[in-house]
Structure formats: C-alpha cells, structure tokens
Short mmCIF file of C-alpha atoms in Angstrom, two decimals:
data_model
loop_
_atom_site.label_atom_id
_atom_site.label_comp_id
_atom_site.label_asym_id
_atom_site.label_seq_id
_atom_site.Cartn_x
_atom_site.Cartn_y
_atom_site.Cartn_z
CA MET A 363 5.97 -4.49 40.76
CA LYS A 364 6.58 -3.61 37.62
CA PRO A 365 8.12 -5.83 34.98
CA GLN A 366 11.64 -6.23 35.86
CA GLY A 367 14.10 -3.45 33.60
CA ALA A 368 10.84 -1.81 32.78
CA ALA A 369 11.23 1.88 34.21
CA THR A 370 11.60 4.94 31.48
CA VAL A 371 9.34 5.08 29.29
CA ALA A 372 6.76 3.06 31.24
CA SER A 373 6.72 4.94 34.68
CA SER A 374 8.80 8.29 34.38
CA GLY A 375 6.14 10.57 32.99
CA CYS A 376 7.86 11.80 30.39
CA GLY A 377 6.68 8.59 28.06
CA PRO A 378 7.05 8.42 24.22
CA ALA A 379 6.03 11.04 21.59
CA SER A 380 3.05 10.40 19.83
CA HIS A 381 2.73 11.02 16.15
CA SER A 382 -0.93 10.55 13.02
CA PHE A 383 -0.61 9.19 9.61
CA PHE A 384 -3.55 9.21 7.54
CA SER A 385 -5.43 5.92 6.14
CA GLN A 386 -8.79 6.08 3.61
CA ARG A 387 -8.99 10.07 5.38
CA LEU A 388 -9.30 9.15 9.10
CA ARG A 389 -6.39 10.47 11.34
CA LEU A 390 -4.74 7.29 13.03
CA HIS A 391 -2.77 7.30 15.80
CA TYR A 392 1.20 5.86 16.76
CA VAL A 393 3.69 6.58 19.34
CA ASP A 394 7.56 6.49 18.70
CA TYR A 395 9.33 4.89 21.70
CA GLY A 396 13.20 6.50 20.31
CA GLY A 397 16.18 4.71 18.46
CA ASP A 398 15.49 6.47 15.38
CA GLY A 399 18.86 5.45 12.97
CA ASN A 400 17.68 1.39 14.05
CA ARG A 401 15.88 -1.10 11.81
CA LEU A 402 12.62 -0.40 12.12
CA LEU A 403 10.63 -2.57 14.58
CA VAL A 404 6.95 -2.22 14.75
CA LEU A 405 4.01 -3.90 17.72
CA VAL A 406 1.06 -4.09 17.08
CA HIS A 407 -1.49 -4.57 19.63
CA GLY A 408 -4.53 -7.02 19.96
CA GLY A 409 -9.15 -6.09 19.17
CA ARG A 410 -9.95 -3.91 22.42
CA ASP A 411 -6.39 -3.02 23.28
CA HIS A 412 -3.53 0.26 22.16
CA ALA A 413 -1.12 0.65 21.61
CA ARG A 414 0.84 1.83 25.07
CA ASN A 415 0.05 -2.01 26.56
CA TRP A 416 3.52 -2.21 24.76
CA ASP A 417 5.98 0.43 26.56
CA PHE A 418 7.70 -2.14 28.82
CA VAL A 419 8.37 -4.34 25.82
CA ALA A 420 9.50 -0.46 24.22
CA GLU A 421 11.96 0.04 26.75
CA ARG A 422 13.81 -3.60 26.18
CA LEU A 423 14.34 -3.00 22.66
CA VAL A 424 14.90 0.44 22.25
CA GLY A 425 18.49 0.19 21.97
CA LYS A 426 18.41 -1.29 19.07
CA TYR A 427 15.72 -1.27 16.86
CA HIS A 428 13.80 2.34 16.16
CA VAL A 429 10.53 0.96 18.09
CA ILE A 430 7.06 2.30 16.76
CA ALA A 431 3.17 1.05 18.01
CA PRO A 432 0.08 2.59 16.47
CA ASP A 433 -3.18 2.24 17.52
CA LEU A 434 -4.92 0.33 15.11
CA ARG A 435 -8.37 2.64 14.22
CA GLY A 436 -11.20 2.58 16.72
CA HIS A 437 -8.58 2.16 19.10
CA GLY A 438 -6.86 4.24 21.62
CA ASP A 439 -6.78 7.51 20.34
CA SER A 440 -7.49 6.87 16.36
CA SER A 441 -10.39 7.23 14.49
CA TRP A 442 -13.32 5.43 14.75
CA ALA A 443 -14.19 4.27 11.06
CA ILE A 444 -17.62 5.57 11.88
CA GLY A 445 -19.91 3.50 9.00
CA SER A 446 -17.49 1.28 8.18
CA THR A 447 -15.95 -2.43 9.18
CA TYR A 448 -13.99 -2.97 11.31
CA ALA A 449 -12.17 -6.13 9.42
CA MET A 450 -8.44 -7.50 8.01
CA PRO A 451 -8.36 -6.00 4.60
CA GLU A 452 -8.67 -2.63 6.34
CA TYR A 453 -6.21 -3.32 9.37
CA GLU A 454 -4.05 -4.83 6.92
CA LEU A 455 -4.12 -1.12 5.17
CA ASP A 456 -3.34 1.02 7.72
CA LEU A 457 -0.15 -1.21 8.53
CA ALA A 458 1.59 -0.64 4.89
CA GLN A 459 0.52 3.20 5.29
CA LEU A 460 1.99 3.88 8.80
CA LEU A 461 4.94 1.51 6.75
CA ARG A 462 5.04 4.97 3.58
CA HIS A 463 4.18 7.14 5.89
CA LEU A 464 7.93 6.40 8.03
CA ASP A 465 9.45 5.65 4.58
CA SER A 466 9.71 1.33 5.72
CA ALA A 467 11.97 -0.19 3.12
CA LYS A 468 12.16 -2.92 5.97
CA VAL A 469 9.90 -3.58 9.59
CA THR A 470 10.38 -6.18 11.87
CA LEU A 471 6.92 -7.01 13.43
CA VAL A 472 5.25 -8.00 16.60
CA GLY A 473 2.16 -8.77 17.50
CA HIS A 474 -0.72 -9.19 19.87
CA SER A 475 -3.27 -11.86 18.39
CA LEU A 476 -5.09 -9.16 16.01
CA GLY A 477 -2.46 -7.79 16.08
CA GLY A 478 -0.99 -10.90 15.32
CA ALA A 479 -2.84 -12.28 12.40
CA ILE A 480 -2.18 -8.04 11.00
CA VAL A 481 1.36 -8.65 11.11
CA LEU A 482 0.98 -12.46 9.96
CA HIS A 483 -0.58 -10.66 7.04
CA TYR A 484 1.13 -8.70 5.91
CA ALA A 485 4.05 -10.59 6.10
CA GLY A 486 2.48 -12.37 3.77
CA MET A 487 1.51 -9.75 1.33
CA TYR A 488 4.71 -8.05 1.24
CA PRO A 489 7.97 -11.05 1.80
CA GLU A 490 11.29 -9.23 1.28
CA SER A 491 9.68 -6.31 3.45
CA VAL A 492 9.77 -8.01 6.54
CA GLU A 493 12.81 -9.15 8.19
CA ARG A 494 11.38 -10.63 11.86
CA VAL A 495 7.04 -11.44 12.05
CA VAL A 496 6.41 -12.37 15.90
CA ALA A 497 2.31 -13.01 16.56
CA ILE A 498 1.75 -14.29 20.31
CA GLU A 499 -1.04 -16.27 19.86
CA GLY A 500 -2.13 -14.35 16.33
CA LEU A 501 -3.55 -17.32 14.33
CA GLY A 502 -6.91 -16.91 14.60
CA PRO A 503 -9.36 -19.21 15.64
CA PRO A 504 -8.50 -22.66 16.18
CA PRO A 505 -9.64 -25.33 13.59
CA GLU A 506 -12.19 -26.68 15.90
CA MET A 507 -14.66 -23.42 16.35
CA ILE A 508 -13.61 -23.00 12.31
CA VAL A 509 -17.58 -22.66 11.27
CA ASP A 510 -18.66 -22.28 7.72
CA ARG A 511 -21.91 -20.90 8.05
CA PRO A 512 -24.81 -20.70 5.35
CA VAL A 513 -23.91 -16.88 3.92
CA GLU A 514 -27.50 -16.26 5.13
CA GLU A 515 -26.90 -16.64 8.72
CA ARG A 516 -23.86 -14.57 8.74
CA MET A 517 -25.35 -11.45 6.97
CA HIS A 518 -28.57 -12.00 10.01
CA GLU A 519 -25.69 -12.46 12.22
CA TRP A 520 -24.14 -9.46 11.32
CA ILE A 521 -26.92 -6.96 11.20
CA ALA A 522 -28.86 -8.10 14.04
CA THR A 523 -25.54 -7.34 15.55
CA MET A 524 -24.73 -3.51 14.28
CA GLN A 525 -29.04 -3.11 15.47
CA GLU A 526 -28.04 -3.81 18.85
CA LEU A 527 -24.00 -2.27 19.25
CA ALA A 528 -26.09 0.48 17.83
CA THR A 529 -28.33 0.48 20.97
CA ARG A 530 -25.24 -0.35 23.19
CA GLN A 531 -23.70 2.88 25.79
CA PRO A 532 -20.07 2.63 26.60
CA ARG A 533 -20.28 1.42 30.20
CA ARG A 534 -18.78 4.44 32.56
CA TYR A 535 -16.69 3.31 35.40
CA ARG A 536 -16.86 6.19 37.96
CA THR A 537 -13.50 6.07 39.67
CA LEU A 538 -9.95 4.43 37.47
CA ALA A 539 -10.35 2.32 40.51
CA GLU A 540 -12.78 1.05 39.25
CA ALA A 541 -12.10 0.64 35.07
CA GLU A 542 -8.96 -1.07 36.70
CA ALA A 543 -11.05 -4.08 38.90
CA ARG A 544 -12.61 -4.70 35.69
CA MET A 545 -9.16 -5.15 33.56
CA ARG A 546 -8.36 -7.04 36.44
CA GLU A 547 -11.51 -9.32 36.05
CA ALA A 548 -11.35 -9.45 32.44
CA ASN A 549 -7.18 -11.14 32.71
CA PRO A 550 -6.29 -12.60 36.50
CA HIS A 551 -2.47 -13.18 35.76
CA LEU A 552 -1.99 -9.44 35.99
CA SER A 553 -0.08 -7.35 37.98
CA PRO A 554 -1.29 -4.71 39.94
CA ALA A 555 1.85 -2.19 38.13
CA MET A 556 0.02 -3.61 34.67
CA ALA A 557 -3.86 -3.50 35.82
CA LYS A 558 -3.03 0.52 36.01
CA HIS A 559 -0.86 0.88 33.23
CA LEU A 560 -3.36 -1.01 31.04
CA THR A 561 -6.67 1.18 31.86
CA VAL A 562 -4.06 4.88 32.87
CA HIS A 563 -3.98 4.44 29.18
CA GLY A 564 -6.94 2.63 28.10
CA THR A 565 -9.39 5.40 28.99
CA MET A 566 -11.06 8.98 28.30
CA ARG A 567 -12.71 10.72 31.45
CA MET A 568 -16.08 11.89 30.41
CA GLU A 569 -17.25 15.52 30.82
CA ASP A 570 -19.50 13.88 33.76
CA GLY A 571 -16.14 12.82 35.54
CA SER A 572 -16.57 9.25 34.71
CA TYR A 573 -14.58 7.11 32.69
CA VAL A 574 -14.71 4.55 29.87
CA TRP A 575 -12.93 2.69 27.76
CA LYS A 576 -11.25 4.57 24.54
CA PHE A 577 -12.11 1.46 21.34
CA ASP A 578 -15.07 2.01 19.41
CA ASN A 579 -17.56 -0.69 20.92
CA TYR A 580 -18.12 -1.55 17.11
CA VAL A 581 -15.00 -3.67 17.25
CA ARG A 582 -16.70 -5.95 19.12
CA ALA A 583 -18.59 -7.39 15.42
CA TRP A 584 -17.58 -9.79 13.26
CA PRO A 585 -17.32 -9.07 9.97
CA PRO A 586 -20.17 -10.81 7.98
CA TYR A 587 -17.37 -12.31 5.44
CA ARG A 588 -16.78 -16.04 5.32
CA TYR A 589 -13.36 -17.14 7.51
CA ASP A 590 -10.98 -18.51 4.44
CA VAL A 591 -8.78 -20.25 5.97
CA GLU A 592 -6.79 -21.28 2.17
CA SER A 593 -6.53 -17.77 1.98
CA VAL A 594 -4.89 -17.88 5.73
CA GLN A 595 -2.74 -21.02 5.24
CA ARG A 596 -1.53 -19.57 1.31
CA LEU A 597 -0.15 -16.34 3.10
CA TRP A 598 1.11 -17.89 5.71
CA SER A 599 2.80 -20.02 3.52
CA ARG A 600 4.34 -17.16 1.66
CA ILE A 601 6.73 -16.00 4.18
CA THR A 602 10.36 -15.88 3.94
CA CYS A 603 11.70 -14.78 7.25
CA PRO A 604 12.30 -16.34 10.57
CA VAL A 605 8.59 -16.38 12.11
CA LEU A 606 8.51 -17.06 16.55
CA LEU A 607 4.90 -18.38 17.29
CA VAL A 608 3.80 -17.72 20.79
CA ARG A 609 1.04 -19.09 23.17
CA GLY A 610 0.48 -18.76 27.18
CA SER A 611 -0.24 -22.32 28.65
CA GLU A 612 -3.13 -21.51 29.57
CA SER A 613 -4.84 -19.59 26.72
CA TRP A 614 -8.09 -20.48 25.22
CA ALA A 615 -5.70 -20.63 21.85
CA SER A 616 -4.92 -24.36 20.36
CA ASN A 617 -1.25 -25.77 19.77
CA PRO A 618 -0.30 -24.23 16.00
CA VAL A 619 1.77 -27.55 16.32
CA ILE A 620 -0.13 -30.15 16.94
CA ASP A 621 -3.51 -28.52 14.86
CA GLY A 622 -1.13 -28.40 12.33
CA ARG A 623 -1.45 -24.97 11.34
CA ALA A 624 2.09 -24.05 12.66
CA ALA A 625 2.77 -26.13 9.10
CA HIS A 626 2.32 -23.27 6.78
CA PHE A 627 4.83 -22.14 8.02
CA LYS A 628 8.63 -21.81 6.30
CA ASN A 629 10.68 -20.85 9.41
CA TYR A 630 8.74 -21.04 12.06
CA ARG A 631 10.09 -21.44 15.86
CA TYR A 632 7.32 -22.36 18.44
CA VAL A 633 7.17 -21.19 21.68
CA GLU A 634 4.69 -22.08 25.05
CA VAL A 635 5.29 -20.42 27.89
CA ALA A 636 3.75 -22.37 31.03
CA GLY A 637 1.86 -20.11 33.76
CA ALA A 638 0.76 -17.54 30.55
CA GLY A 639 -3.03 -16.93 29.38
CA HIS A 640 -3.65 -15.11 26.05
CA TRP A 641 -1.63 -12.05 26.95
CA VAL A 642 1.98 -13.26 27.08
CA HIS A 643 3.92 -10.37 27.36
CA HIS A 644 2.18 -9.50 29.90
CA ASP A 645 1.00 -12.65 32.14
CA ARG A 646 5.03 -13.96 32.76
CA PHE A 647 6.94 -10.55 30.75
CA ASP A 648 9.57 -11.34 31.68
CA GLU A 649 9.68 -14.70 29.75
CA PHE A 650 8.63 -13.06 27.06
CA MET A 651 11.22 -11.28 26.48
CA LYS A 652 13.44 -13.84 27.15
CA HIS A 653 12.19 -15.46 23.94
CA LEU A 654 11.88 -12.75 22.38
CA THR A 655 15.30 -10.96 22.71
CA ALA A 656 16.83 -14.27 21.59
CA PHE A 657 15.20 -14.88 18.91
CA LEU A 658 15.86 -11.86 17.78
CA GLY A 659 18.78 -11.67 18.41
CA ASP A 660 19.37 -14.86 16.05
CA GLY A 661 21.37 -14.68 12.66
CA ARG A 662 19.50 -17.61 11.13
#
C-alpha cells in the first residue's frame, strides 16, 4: 500500500519536472513539483538518497507551496564532484546557488539527516531568508559519538579511505527486485510500495542490464576536518525562525532535548514519532505529515 493521500506525483507516472542549475561548475539536478506563485519550500534529502524520496511528502504540500527538491552533488541525477570532498561547505554553497537560481528571497526548508544538517546550517547563516525550518534527524552525531582525535589520525584515516574507495566497484544487482530487497534490508520499516519507489528512482541500468545505485561511492567518506561543535551550535543559535526537530523513537539518534542540543535553538518544537527509525517520513508517513502540516500552518 502507498502512503494515504499520495497518488498523483508518486504513482501517476507523470512525476515532477526536471531542471538543472550550476554550482562550482557542477551541473546539479532538481525537481519541481509545481505550485509556482506560492511561497517556496525546498526539500533536501540525506546521504546516499535522492530527490524523489520526497514525492509523497511533496504531494501533500504542493497546493500551498511551490515545492522544489534538489539532488545533492554526488547523488541522484546530479554531477559527481570528481577530485573534491563531499563536505558541508560545498553542500551549503549548492543550496545557496539553487535559491539564487530560483530568485528566492524567502524559503521554508525541510531536510532529512544530512539534508537536515544542511538546512539548519543554512538557516543559521541566512536567518533573514528562512521562514521555517524542519530537520528530521538532522543534528549530526550525538554528543557521546563525537571524539576529537588528533589531526594526523583523521588525515591518515581519510587517505586510507580514499585509497580503498578508488578500488571499490559499485554493487550490481541483476534485477530491480534484488536492489529493492537490499533497500528493504537497509530499512525494514519501509512498506513494499515505498521500497519499490525509492529503488526505481535511486538506481540506473548499466550496459550489461544490471542495476547500480546512482550515488557516488565517495559520498561515503567523511572529510578529515574536525567536527566543530562550537561553530555548529553558533549557527543553530542564530536561527530566528521557528524550528521543528523530528526524531524516530527507534532511531540511533539521541533525543536532542535530553542531550542538550535543542537548547541552542531560540524557538523550537520537538516531535518524537513512535515506531519510526531514522527515515521518519517514510517509516510513519501519515503521522509525520500530521506534525509537519501542523507546524507549517502554525502562525507562531
């Protein structure tokens, strides 16, 4: 079964319109779900994901917003950043370039995981431009996972990872059904319809007829930079618009209210969705949409 109320974009076969923009000479892809003339809302996916993971969410929002979803560099149908790292400053630049491309003065941002971190950082950099921001498990590593290792250790690990990735070949699947099975293995919460949808839009077919995931394997590597907790918290504290923080009760992510990270936001609301893992908007779609639409419709 598909999520209730999500039919037109996600299952009609028509789909959203595809467009491109440029950032650091990379051609990056985004989809436009429609609603031109309404307030702009941008949906930003997480690592090793793609823009079309938002189809069901966009379906519910397009009547009120002009809804856009980009493929991050190295993901989906966007160019791979060959010879460069995939790091937060580049992702922030890409979002800034997208909004410049769209001639947007004001925007509402929704992001998941890596995308959640991106939209929160952007809202802290440009607080006057963001009307509302939603982060689904987008606060980065829990405090207990952050270890400030010496620079030489970080650099050694990064170089070794780059050398290993240079030898790594994308895993090939003989059929879409095999790839879909891997998708369900990675997230057992997914419905069969959602797993199929994510797989169809997240794979490409090779010359030999096999299927591979679209993302660049190099996005798996963490850059060698120190995780700058103080700078991240400063960006959070600069956000002036309302913030919705969403977490799945069965996720590896810790509760930001309990661990203290939520205290850095001036005006936030925290929601924990029972029975959901890291992909809250897939795992408990209707409940997530109830919280999202209530937040977006709240005048506070």
